[in-house]
Coordinates of C-alpha atoms and ligand atoms in Angstrom, one line a residue:
X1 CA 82.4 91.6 104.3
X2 CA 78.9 90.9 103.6
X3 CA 77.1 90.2 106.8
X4 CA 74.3 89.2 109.4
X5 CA 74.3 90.6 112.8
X6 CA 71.5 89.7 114.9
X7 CA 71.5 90.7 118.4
X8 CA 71.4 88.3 121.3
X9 CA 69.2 88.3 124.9
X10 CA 71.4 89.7 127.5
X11 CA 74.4 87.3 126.5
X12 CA 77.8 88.7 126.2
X13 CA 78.8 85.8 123.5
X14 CA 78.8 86.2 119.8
X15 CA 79.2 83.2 117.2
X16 CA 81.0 83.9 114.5
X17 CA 79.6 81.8 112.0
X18 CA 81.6 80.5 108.7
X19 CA 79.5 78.7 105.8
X20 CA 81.0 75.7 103.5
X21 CA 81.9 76.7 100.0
X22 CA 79.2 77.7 97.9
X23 CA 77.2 78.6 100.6
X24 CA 75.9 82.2 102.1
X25 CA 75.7 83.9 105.4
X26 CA 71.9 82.7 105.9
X27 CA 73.4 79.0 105.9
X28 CA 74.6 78.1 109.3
X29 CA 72.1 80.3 111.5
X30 CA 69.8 77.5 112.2
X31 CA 72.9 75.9 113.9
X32 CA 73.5 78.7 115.7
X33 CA 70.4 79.3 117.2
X34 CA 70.4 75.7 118.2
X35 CA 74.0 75.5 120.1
X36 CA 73.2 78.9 121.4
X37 CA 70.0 81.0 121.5
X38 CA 71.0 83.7 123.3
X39 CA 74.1 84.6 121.8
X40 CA 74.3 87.6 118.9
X41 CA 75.1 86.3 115.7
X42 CA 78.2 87.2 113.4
X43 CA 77.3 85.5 110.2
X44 CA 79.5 86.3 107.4
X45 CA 79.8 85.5 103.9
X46 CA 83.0 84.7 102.3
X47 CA 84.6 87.2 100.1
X48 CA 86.4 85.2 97.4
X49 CA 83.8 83.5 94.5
X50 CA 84.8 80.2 92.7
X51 CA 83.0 79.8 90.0
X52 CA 80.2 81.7 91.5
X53 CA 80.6 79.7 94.9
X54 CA 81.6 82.0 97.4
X55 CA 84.4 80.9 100.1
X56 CA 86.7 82.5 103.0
X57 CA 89.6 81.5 100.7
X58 CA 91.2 80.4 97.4
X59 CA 92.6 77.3 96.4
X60 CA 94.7 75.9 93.7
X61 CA 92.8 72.7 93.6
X62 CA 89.9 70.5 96.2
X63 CA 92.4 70.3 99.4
X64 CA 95.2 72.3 98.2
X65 CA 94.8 75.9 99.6
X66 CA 96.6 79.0 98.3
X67 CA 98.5 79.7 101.1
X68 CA 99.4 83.5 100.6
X69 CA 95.3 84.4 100.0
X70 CA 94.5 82.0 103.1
X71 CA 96.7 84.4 105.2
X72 CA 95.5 87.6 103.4
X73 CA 92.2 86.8 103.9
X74 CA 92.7 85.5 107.8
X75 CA 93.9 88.2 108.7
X76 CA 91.0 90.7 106.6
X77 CA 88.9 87.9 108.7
X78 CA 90.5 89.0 112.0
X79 CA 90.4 92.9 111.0
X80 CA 86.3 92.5 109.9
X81 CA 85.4 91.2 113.6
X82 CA 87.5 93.6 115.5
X83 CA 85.5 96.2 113.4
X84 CA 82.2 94.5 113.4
X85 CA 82.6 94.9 117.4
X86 CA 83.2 98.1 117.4
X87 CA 79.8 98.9 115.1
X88 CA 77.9 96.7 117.0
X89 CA 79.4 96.9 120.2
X90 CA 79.9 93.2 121.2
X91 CA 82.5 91.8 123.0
X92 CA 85.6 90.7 121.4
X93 CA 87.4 88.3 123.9
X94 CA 84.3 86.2 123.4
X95 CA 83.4 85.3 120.1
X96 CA 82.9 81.8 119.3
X97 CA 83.3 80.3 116.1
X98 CA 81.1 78.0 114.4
X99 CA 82.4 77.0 110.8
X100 CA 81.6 74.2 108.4
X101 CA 84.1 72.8 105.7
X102 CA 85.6 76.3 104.3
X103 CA 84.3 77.7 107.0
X104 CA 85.8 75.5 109.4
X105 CA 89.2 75.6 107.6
X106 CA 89.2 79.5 107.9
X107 CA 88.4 79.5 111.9
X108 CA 91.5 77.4 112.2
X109 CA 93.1 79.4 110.4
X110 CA 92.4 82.1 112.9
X111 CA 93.6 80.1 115.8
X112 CA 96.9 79.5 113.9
X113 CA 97.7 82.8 112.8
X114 CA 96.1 85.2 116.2
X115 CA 96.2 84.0 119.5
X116 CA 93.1 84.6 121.6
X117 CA 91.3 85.3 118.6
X118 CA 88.7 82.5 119.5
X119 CA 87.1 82.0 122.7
X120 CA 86.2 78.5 121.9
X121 CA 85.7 77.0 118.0
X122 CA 83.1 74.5 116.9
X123 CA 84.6 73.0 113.5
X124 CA 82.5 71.0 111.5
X125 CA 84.8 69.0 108.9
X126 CA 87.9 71.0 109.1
X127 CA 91.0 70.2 107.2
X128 CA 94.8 71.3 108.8
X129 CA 95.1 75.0 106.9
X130 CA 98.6 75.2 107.0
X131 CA 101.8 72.7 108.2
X132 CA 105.4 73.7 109.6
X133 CA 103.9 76.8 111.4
X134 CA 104.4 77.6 114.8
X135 CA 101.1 78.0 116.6
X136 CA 100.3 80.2 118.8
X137 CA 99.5 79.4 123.0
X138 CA 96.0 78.0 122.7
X139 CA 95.9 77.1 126.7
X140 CA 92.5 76.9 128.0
X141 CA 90.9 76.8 124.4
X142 CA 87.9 74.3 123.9
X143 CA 87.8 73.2 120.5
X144 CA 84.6 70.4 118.9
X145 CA 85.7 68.7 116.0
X146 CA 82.9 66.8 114.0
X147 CA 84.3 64.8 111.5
X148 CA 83.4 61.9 109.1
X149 CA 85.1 58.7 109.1
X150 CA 84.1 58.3 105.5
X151 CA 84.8 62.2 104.7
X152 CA 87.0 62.4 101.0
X153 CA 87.6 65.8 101.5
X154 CA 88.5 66.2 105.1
X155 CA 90.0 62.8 105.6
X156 CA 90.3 61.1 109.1
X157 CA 94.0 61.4 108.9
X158 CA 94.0 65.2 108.7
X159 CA 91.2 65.5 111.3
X160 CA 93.8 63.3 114.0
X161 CA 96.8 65.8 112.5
X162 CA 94.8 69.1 113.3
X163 CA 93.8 67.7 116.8
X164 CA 97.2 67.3 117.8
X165 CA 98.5 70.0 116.4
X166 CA 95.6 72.2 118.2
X167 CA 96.3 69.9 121.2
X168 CA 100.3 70.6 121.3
X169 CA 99.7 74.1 121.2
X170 CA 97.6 73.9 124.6
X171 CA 93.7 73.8 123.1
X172 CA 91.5 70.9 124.6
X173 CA 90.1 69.2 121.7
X174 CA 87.4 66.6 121.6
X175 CA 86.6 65.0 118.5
X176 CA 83.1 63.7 117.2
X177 CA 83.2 60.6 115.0
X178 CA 80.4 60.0 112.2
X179 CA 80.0 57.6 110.3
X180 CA 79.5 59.5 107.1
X181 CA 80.9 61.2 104.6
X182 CA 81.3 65.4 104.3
X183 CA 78.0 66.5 105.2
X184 CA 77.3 67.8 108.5
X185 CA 74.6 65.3 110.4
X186 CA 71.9 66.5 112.6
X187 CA 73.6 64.3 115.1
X188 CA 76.9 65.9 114.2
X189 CA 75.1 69.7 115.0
X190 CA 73.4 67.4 118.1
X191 CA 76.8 66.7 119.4
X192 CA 78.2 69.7 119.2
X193 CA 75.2 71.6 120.4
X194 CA 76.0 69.3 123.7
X195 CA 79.7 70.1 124.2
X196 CA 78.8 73.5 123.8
X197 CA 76.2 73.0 127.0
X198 CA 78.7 71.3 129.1
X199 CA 81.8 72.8 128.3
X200 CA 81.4 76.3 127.8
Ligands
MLT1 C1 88.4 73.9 101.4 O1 88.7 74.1 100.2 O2 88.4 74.7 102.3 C2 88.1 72.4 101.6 O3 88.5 71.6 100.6 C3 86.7 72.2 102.0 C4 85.8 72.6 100.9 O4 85.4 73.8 100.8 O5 85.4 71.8 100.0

């Protein structure tokens, strides 16, 4: 997968970061650096192009998701970290996600399909990425939600669903109400930059 890898100081963390469709690896490093400065950076760039757009997945339609590339690609996801770790020679029992919309959507998709593949996940507007699936243990996973209240894409209803779905299968999960719509807030990146300090 097409890649950034920045090392960290002295830390033993990596974030795994995950852009929004359309976007690129450079996207989400900014957030990074500002929930954790001292972790190495992951950033990777999604394989599949819509229109030009890259993403971590396709989909049949806005919210529908093709269900056999999501698990193809979660699970080249899964086998491009476990390699990255080896080339770079980071720890993989603790890399933290950090994903927005797409990106989001494909980190869950990683705690639903691999158990421990997450040490913690920080979701920015995540949708549920696939129903009727057993779920793996998830005990003593912390999991940030930001979500929007007035969000069309990842609506309020979906956002509860994934929390208890996350929640049933052992994760703690704490949820971060905006106001807005889709877009991810400074005070949304604020909040979860906070969680991160107390909680992890
Ligand atoms: C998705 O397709 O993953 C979601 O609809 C979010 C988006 O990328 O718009």
């Amino acid at each position: 997968m097409k890649h950034i890898f920045e090392k960290g100081v002295n830390s033993d963390r990596t974030l795994l970061l995950l852009h929004g469709t359309g976007g690129t690896e450079s996207d989400l490093i900014p957030l990074g650096k500002m929930i954790d400065s001292e972790a190495n950076i992951l950033s990777c760039r999604g394989n599949v192009s819509e229109n030009g757009m890259p993403r971590f997945f396709k989909r049949l339609a806005e919210g529908v998701f093709d269900e056999e590339d999501l698990i193809l690609r979660t699970k080249e996801l899964n086998d491009f970290i476990r390699e990255a770790s080896d080339t770079y020679q980071f720890n993989r029992e603790e890399v933290v996600a950090i994903g927005y919309s797409n990106g989001a959507n494909i980190a869950g998709s990683l705690l639903f399909h691999f158990k421990n593949s997450l040490k913690c996940a920080i979701l920015h507007h995540p949708m549920v990425p696939r129903r009727g699936v057993q779920l793996p243990n998830m005990v003593d996973l912390p999991v940030f939600i930001g979500a929007g209240k007035n969000d069309p894409i990842c609506k309020p209803e979906e956002t509860e669903d994934l929390a208890e779905l996350l929640k049933k299968a052992g994760a703690t999960v704490s949820i971060h109400w905006e106001s807005y719509g889709h877009q991810l807030t400074k005070s949304e990146a604020q909040a979860a930059a906070d969680w991160y300090k107390r909680e992890i």
